[in-house]
Amino acid sequence: MTNKIVQALIWKENGLSILDQRQLPSVLHYEHYTHSQGVAQAIATMQVRGAPAIGIAAAYGVVLSLKQHYGTTPAWRSAVYADIDLLANSRPTAVNLFWALDKMKAIIAQESTDVLAAATACAIAIHLEDQTANRKMGELGAEVIGHSKGLLTHCNTGSLATGGYGTALGVIRSVAARQSVAIYADETRPWLQGARLTVWELAQDGIPATLIADSAAAWLMKSGAIDWIIVGADRIASNGDTANKIGTYSLAVLAKQHGVKMMVVAPTSTIDWTLENGNAIEIELRDSSELLPESYHTPDSLVSAWNPVFDVTPATLIDALVTERGVVLAPSTRAEGIARLRNA
Amino acid sequence: MTNKIVQALIWKENGLSILDQRQLPSVLHYEHYTHSQGVAQAIATMQVRGAPAIGIAAAYGVVLSLKQHYGTTPAWRSAVYADIDLLANSRPTAVNLFWALDKMKAIIAQESTDVLAAATACAIAIHLEDQTANRKMGELGAEVIGHSKGLLTHCNTGSLATGGYGTALGVIRSVAARQSVAIYADETRPWLQGARLTVWELAQDGIPATLIADSAAAWLMKSGAIDWIIVGADRIASNGDTANKIGTYSLAVLAKQHGVKMMVVAPTSTIDWTLENGNAIEIELRDSSELLPESYHTPDSLVSAWNPVFDVTPATLIDALVTERGVVLAPSTRAEGIARLRNA
């Protein structure tokens, strides 16, 4: 089963191949990048998306910049830093991007190393460690869930969003490997990651899945069909407040009202220890054209759109935070529980 | 302003012109029907939709059947009843459809009347009375709301869904005529009535509107931007439980958690006095192809969809029920309040 899982990112000697997720599920097309600017553009235009995958892509982007500039002039570092700035400005919310760039910057700052070789090794390690972390989280999450009649997920958090296997979708894969369970996916407007990516990924693995409109989730909960909602994260504050795809906050409020439990699955690279809580997380507002039919795209149109693509779920609404370093149950009731993940 | 409002249904001497709402907002096209079967098909395929508009269209459909069959043979009634059955089976949830057909059946049963003339007059009266009811509800609802900073609506409940002006959108029009107010509309998946119809109708009237993804409603509420959610209804039980477009229940639960108030606006023809509560309301499940990308439409696909297009909001989550016969505040706390609408 594992080997069949499609990869969002494939690193090759001469560059990074990125699966163009905008064309899924109808077309499976990889674009090959040999320069970091192309990678930054691929992130900004959502050819590749998902917090962990963005971090990995950015790390490889820095390697491509080093391939171009390292040692060419005494001032090669400023060229590389300019490329890093471009990568850092590609998407604002997912912290994994900045975490990966910080790791690369630490290598670049070293004087007595083969920086290109070290950076390449680091990027590959970030990629592989993410896969290992996903497998670990899958097992940990499945154990927390135990027997389940039904699971609901939002957005796409699978192989396409990570180094492979997935965060929330990794847990779902692990639960499905243990028992028969009904799996529901929100279609996830406006970009339809659920409809285009999540159910497609599951079907590739031979796992049946049922798609629902985002607004049907509450009615599904009321029907008693699900006992857990499982989502990923783009940034988690020190207190457990979690920024994730728009609609996650809605699901968390609804889950609490229906006795459904809420699980967040993310590697510790998603935790932003500099933030005390979720209030300071920058929420990306994307173009209104993602929501508005084309006939409204006129300068004098009275119709506009508000298109925040993330929201923040307070830790008080989260029942389990699953990371590769362990699980924190009810994180809002145990601040030390999250803190212990920091140096685990 | 009034005369500019687009009409979903235009009755003419020789038939019924129905605006094909599936083609909006890019194409404004009326299809002209001279037989009731065509009207039934137009309702089933959602060329015309919205509970009050469906009821009016069905009444005109019966008139078309009478034009064809009345007096042609002694058994003309059975031909008309067959057409009425077809109309009754076009959509299951909106009770206005059955209410209008019952009115027409009462006329058809009369022996000593010009049934065609009486039925025509009755259909036109249903249409005109709906417009009058909408204006009345608009004023009543606006008075309940008083000053508002922002309103959110779901689906389309405007001229396109009614005889003209609208139910929930009628209230919004009336509020907007009195004061400056921010108006938000859910795009309303899967059919996008909000994106294609509601903001389009408002813009036609010169009223600015902001579209949001359905799943962004909770985040909008959390931001403090709105104080009322205003929706229509497809069927209301005797206790105030309300069936309406999928996602309404979700909004009602979320509204309660955010201190936002919930208003249902519907003519009394939407109240099904035969139902004690909302549990017995039949919820229409539409085809999964409305949600699933085309590449999943294969016989062996592991991907399915659950597509209920309505849900039921318990009366306990409704702060105001606005009808043409008056307003009932907090209907779950005053059963006699709803009952008094019956014979008002």
XYZ file of N, CA and C in Angstrom, chain A residues 25-26 154 184 187 189-190 192 194-220 222-223 246-251 253-254 257-258 279 283 290-293 295-296 302-308 310-314, chain B residues 25-26 154 184 187 189-190 192 194-220 222-223 246-251 253-254 257-258 279 283 290-293 295-296 302-308 310-314:
402
model
N -8.133 16.114 -9.663
C -7.745 14.722 -9.893
C -7.687 14.330 -11.376
N -7.982 15.264 -12.277
C -8.083 14.832 -13.682
C -6.717 14.650 -14.341
N -10.969 17.494 7.053
C -11.167 18.761 6.347
C -9.885 19.055 5.585
N -15.401 10.324 6.042
C -16.047 11.456 5.381
C -15.010 12.565 5.184
N -15.630 18.915 1.333
C -15.063 19.265 0.031
C -14.055 20.415 0.154
N -14.181 24.295 0.468
C -14.148 25.464 -0.394
C -13.170 26.485 0.169
N -12.635 27.395 -0.634
C -12.937 27.503 -2.064
C -12.067 26.617 -2.964
N -11.372 23.372 -2.790
C -11.840 21.982 -2.962
C -10.756 20.932 -2.745
N -10.554 18.862 -0.414
C -11.170 17.598 -0.028
C -11.690 16.835 -1.229
N -12.391 17.543 -2.099
C -13.010 16.913 -3.272
C -11.970 16.472 -4.298
N -10.943 17.300 -4.464
C -9.991 17.030 -5.529
C -8.818 16.164 -5.062
N -8.450 16.302 -3.785
C -7.218 15.661 -3.333
C -7.460 14.544 -2.312
N -8.225 14.831 -1.261
C -8.326 13.875 -0.154
C -9.013 12.576 -0.571
N -10.202 12.686 -1.152
C -10.904 11.450 -1.523
C -10.166 10.751 -2.661
N -9.473 11.513 -3.493
C -8.672 10.925 -4.570
C -7.510 10.117 -3.984
N -6.815 10.719 -3.008
C -5.700 10.006 -2.348
C -6.173 8.732 -1.681
N -7.284 8.812 -0.974
C -7.801 7.635 -0.279
C -8.173 6.543 -1.280
N -8.821 6.930 -2.378
C -9.199 5.938 -3.394
C -7.953 5.290 -4.008
N -6.897 6.073 -4.183
C -5.635 5.518 -4.704
C -5.117 4.402 -3.790
N -5.408 4.553 -2.506
C -4.980 3.568 -1.513
C -6.005 2.456 -1.318
N -7.100 2.501 -2.062
C -8.129 1.466 -1.906
C -9.060 1.701 -0.728
N -9.075 2.941 -0.204
C -9.919 3.259 0.956
C -11.152 4.042 0.488
N -12.362 3.492 0.697
C -13.575 4.214 0.284
C -13.759 5.488 1.117
N -14.286 6.508 0.495
C -14.499 7.771 1.200
C -15.749 8.446 0.665
N -16.396 9.202 1.556
C -17.636 9.898 1.195
C -17.425 11.395 1.323
N -17.709 12.091 0.239
C -17.541 13.539 0.208
C -18.817 14.216 0.696
N -18.665 15.316 1.451
C -19.842 16.109 1.837
C -19.548 17.589 1.591
N -20.618 18.362 1.433
C -20.466 19.821 1.402
C -20.012 20.273 2.788
N -19.189 21.316 2.852
C -18.695 21.796 4.146
C -19.854 22.082 5.101
N -20.923 22.636 4.568
C -22.030 23.058 5.426
C -22.886 21.884 5.891
N -22.608 20.670 5.373
C -23.359 19.484 5.809
C -22.717 18.813 7.021
N -21.555 19.303 7.462
C -20.826 18.637 8.551
C -21.647 18.604 9.845
N -22.333 19.692 10.159
C -23.110 19.733 11.401
C -24.247 18.708 11.353
N -24.883 18.615 10.197
C -25.996 17.674 10.016
C -25.489 16.237 10.078
N -24.284 16.015 9.577
C -23.645 14.698 9.690
C -23.374 14.370 11.159
N -24.959 15.557 13.736
C -26.257 15.349 14.390
C -26.777 13.942 14.122
N -26.442 13.393 12.939
C -26.921 12.047 12.581
C -26.238 10.960 13.402
N -9.539 27.336 6.605
C -10.830 27.954 6.944
C -11.916 26.872 7.050
N -12.681 26.950 8.106
C -13.717 25.949 8.354
C -13.366 25.045 9.517
N -12.092 25.016 9.910
C -11.684 24.162 11.021
C -12.291 24.666 12.330
N -12.244 25.981 12.525
C -12.832 26.566 13.726
C -14.320 26.227 13.808
N -14.999 26.359 12.664
C -16.421 26.019 12.592
C -16.648 24.568 13.027
N -15.851 23.655 12.498
C -15.988 22.238 12.859
C -15.768 22.025 14.349
N -16.199 24.142 16.895
C -17.343 24.630 17.687
C -18.496 23.643 17.571
N -18.768 23.184 16.350
C -19.874 22.243 16.121
C -19.618 20.901 16.805
N -20.508 20.914 20.422
C -21.957 20.919 20.649
C -22.600 19.556 20.374
N -21.884 18.690 19.660
C -22.456 17.388 19.286
C -21.761 16.212 19.966
N -3.874 34.533 18.770
C -4.313 35.849 18.300
C -3.342 36.507 17.340
N -3.386 35.573 9.358
C -4.307 34.775 8.553
C -4.261 35.277 7.113
N -11.151 33.670 -6.107
C -11.295 32.251 -5.775
C -12.742 31.902 -5.424
N -13.505 32.909 -5.029
C -14.908 32.679 -4.647
C -15.905 33.226 -5.666
N -15.562 34.345 -6.296
C -16.552 35.056 -7.113
C -16.654 34.519 -8.530
N -17.874 34.225 -8.990
C -18.055 33.912 -10.408
C -17.493 35.051 -11.275
N -18.381 36.722 -13.778
C -19.146 37.888 -14.235
C -19.117 39.037 -13.231
N -18.679 38.766 -11.986
C -18.573 39.860 -11.003
C -17.215 40.553 -11.043
N -20.606 45.683 -7.429
C -21.048 45.857 -6.043
C -20.822 44.593 -5.228
N -20.387 43.540 -5.902
C -20.191 42.250 -5.247
C -18.709 42.058 -4.927
N -18.414 41.792 -3.669
C -17.031 41.499 -3.285
C -17.015 40.156 -2.556
N -15.825 39.740 -2.129
C -15.745 38.493 -1.369
C -14.741 38.665 -0.245
N -15.001 37.986 0.843
C -14.072 37.920 1.980
C -13.540 36.501 1.988
N -12.234 36.377 1.754
C -11.671 35.049 1.514
C -10.488 34.709 2.416
N -10.715 34.658 3.745
C -9.641 34.195 4.627
C -9.493 32.693 4.397
N -7.537 30.629 6.245
C -7.300 29.914 7.497
C -8.165 30.524 8.590
N -8.321 29.805 9.681
C -8.921 30.371 10.879
C -8.183 29.777 12.068
N -8.486 30.273 13.257
C -7.775 29.805 14.454
C -8.761 29.116 15.400
N -8.454 27.886 15.739
C -9.268 27.117 16.676
C -8.632 27.207 18.056
N -9.380 27.717 19.050
C -8.780 27.802 20.387
C -8.497 26.404 20.955
N -25.210 33.697 -12.870
C -25.507 35.078 -13.261
C -25.059 35.424 -14.686
N -24.498 34.457 -15.410
C -23.937 34.853 -16.709
C -25.002 35.005 -17.792
N -28.142 32.892 3.833
C -27.723 31.602 3.286
C -28.675 31.273 2.146
N -23.602 40.054 4.146
C -22.780 38.905 3.764
C -23.682 37.785 3.268
N -21.831 31.318 0.077
C -21.942 30.917 -1.331
C -22.940 29.771 -1.501
N -22.976 25.915 -1.055
C -22.717 24.709 -1.827
C -23.826 23.697 -1.598
N -24.062 22.752 -2.507
C -23.303 22.608 -3.747
C -23.810 23.453 -4.914
N -24.518 26.709 -5.104
C -24.014 28.085 -5.156
C -25.109 29.140 -5.347
N -26.057 31.268 -3.277
C -25.597 32.551 -2.742
C -24.703 33.281 -3.719
N -23.752 32.545 -4.299
C -22.774 33.150 -5.210
C -23.417 33.547 -6.538
N -24.325 32.700 -7.021
C -24.862 32.949 -8.356
C -26.122 33.822 -8.337
N -26.893 33.718 -7.262
C -28.209 34.367 -7.260
C -28.314 35.523 -6.267
N -27.936 35.256 -4.991
C -28.208 36.252 -3.944
C -27.413 37.540 -4.145
N -26.104 37.418 -4.304
C -25.313 38.652 -4.453
C -25.629 39.310 -5.791
N -26.011 38.524 -6.786
C -26.409 39.063 -8.083
C -27.689 39.886 -7.951
N -28.678 39.317 -7.257
C -29.947 40.038 -7.031
C -29.718 41.341 -6.280
N -28.900 41.283 -5.238
C -28.639 42.484 -4.444
C -27.954 43.544 -5.299
N -26.975 43.127 -6.099
C -26.273 44.080 -6.965
C -27.248 44.704 -7.972
N -28.188 43.915 -8.488
C -29.203 44.447 -9.415
C -29.989 45.581 -8.765
N -30.147 45.472 -7.441
C -30.876 46.486 -6.677
C -29.974 47.609 -6.180
N -28.691 47.531 -6.527
C -27.758 48.566 -6.076
C -27.286 48.376 -4.651
N -27.451 47.182 -4.101
C -27.047 46.912 -2.713
C -25.733 46.129 -2.705
N -24.647 46.683 -2.135
C -23.373 45.960 -2.098
C -23.470 44.720 -1.205
N -22.782 43.663 -1.595
C -22.814 42.428 -0.813
C -21.456 41.749 -0.869
N -21.150 41.025 0.206
C -19.868 40.328 0.311
C -20.110 38.834 0.409
N -19.493 38.107 -0.495
C -19.651 36.658 -0.537
C -18.609 35.999 0.368
N -19.003 34.933 1.063
C -18.037 34.156 1.844
C -18.229 32.665 1.563
N -17.181 31.891 1.790
C -17.322 30.434 1.761
C -18.215 30.031 2.931
N -19.018 28.984 2.751
C -19.917 28.543 3.827
C -19.158 28.298 5.119
N -17.958 27.734 4.982
C -17.209 27.343 6.174
C -16.551 28.540 6.865
N -16.639 29.730 6.245
C -16.062 30.927 6.863
C -17.067 31.636 7.769
N -18.315 31.149 7.806
C -19.359 31.846 8.570
C -19.019 31.933 10.059
N -18.488 30.849 10.615
C -18.166 30.853 12.045
C -17.078 31.886 12.354
N -16.083 31.944 11.474
C -14.972 32.892 11.650
C -15.471 34.328 11.498
N -16.429 34.534 10.608
C -17.064 35.846 10.448
C -17.809 36.218 11.731
N -17.180 35.122 14.721
C -16.188 35.367 15.769
C -15.596 36.765 15.646
N -15.506 37.273 14.424
C -14.927 38.606 14.196
C -15.841 39.713 14.711
N -29.396 23.042 3.265
C -28.310 22.428 4.028
C -27.315 23.518 4.457
N -26.951 23.478 5.729
C -26.041 24.493 6.265
C -26.744 25.439 7.216
N -28.091 25.473 7.147
C -28.839 26.365 8.036
C -28.708 25.902 9.485
N -28.820 24.600 9.692
C -28.663 24.058 11.049
C -27.283 24.409 11.606
N -26.270 24.250 10.762
C -24.907 24.595 11.166
C -24.824 26.058 11.602
N -25.401 26.941 10.815
C -25.377 28.367 11.144
C -26.089 28.634 12.469
N -26.533 26.596 15.072
C -25.717 26.148 16.213
C -24.579 27.142 16.458
N -23.929 27.562 15.393
C -22.806 28.491 15.514
C -23.273 29.855 16.017
N -23.638 29.969 19.726
C -22.348 29.983 20.423
C -21.641 31.338 20.331
N -22.075 32.174 19.389
C -21.398 33.461 19.193
C -22.268 34.656 19.574
N -38.854 16.201 13.083
C -38.286 14.868 12.832
C -38.894 14.179 11.618
N -36.160 14.825 4.083
C -35.025 15.616 3.600
C -34.592 15.068 2.250
N -23.672 16.290 -7.963
C -23.644 17.728 -7.666
C -22.407 18.097 -6.855
N -21.812 17.098 -6.182
C -20.618 17.348 -5.367
C -19.340 16.773 -5.983
N -19.457 15.634 -6.650
C -18.253 14.901 -7.073
C -17.684 15.395 -8.391
N -16.380 15.675 -8.426
C -15.740 15.961 -9.715
C -15.980 14.800 -10.678
N -14.311 13.034 -12.692
C -13.444 11.856 -12.827
C -13.820 10.741 -11.845
N -14.650 11.051 -10.832
C -15.083 9.995 -9.910
C -16.359 9.288 -10.376
N -14.408 4.294 -5.662
C -14.448 4.175 -4.204
C -14.928 5.472 -3.557
N -15.105 6.490 -4.376
C -15.509 7.795 -3.861
C -17.008 7.987 -4.070
N -17.713 8.280 -2.992
C -19.139 8.577 -3.095
C -19.385 9.950 -2.467
N -20.632 10.370 -2.462
C -20.955 11.647 -1.826
C -22.274 11.515 -1.085
N -22.385 12.234 -0.001
C -23.636 12.326 0.757
C -24.134 13.743 0.549
N -25.285 13.862 -0.108
C -25.732 15.181 -0.568
C -27.154 15.528 -0.115
N -27.370 15.625 1.211
C -28.672 16.120 1.667
C -28.733 17.610 1.353
N -31.170 19.717 2.368
C -31.805 20.480 3.436
C -31.364 19.905 4.775
N -31.582 20.655 5.834
C -31.417 20.127 7.186
C -32.504 20.754 8.043
N -32.624 20.321 9.277
C -33.690 20.814 10.151
C -33.077 21.535 11.345
N -33.471 22.776 11.527
C -33.014 23.572 12.662
C -34.073 23.520 13.750
N -33.723 23.051 14.949
C -34.727 23.018 16.012
C -35.170 24.428 16.402
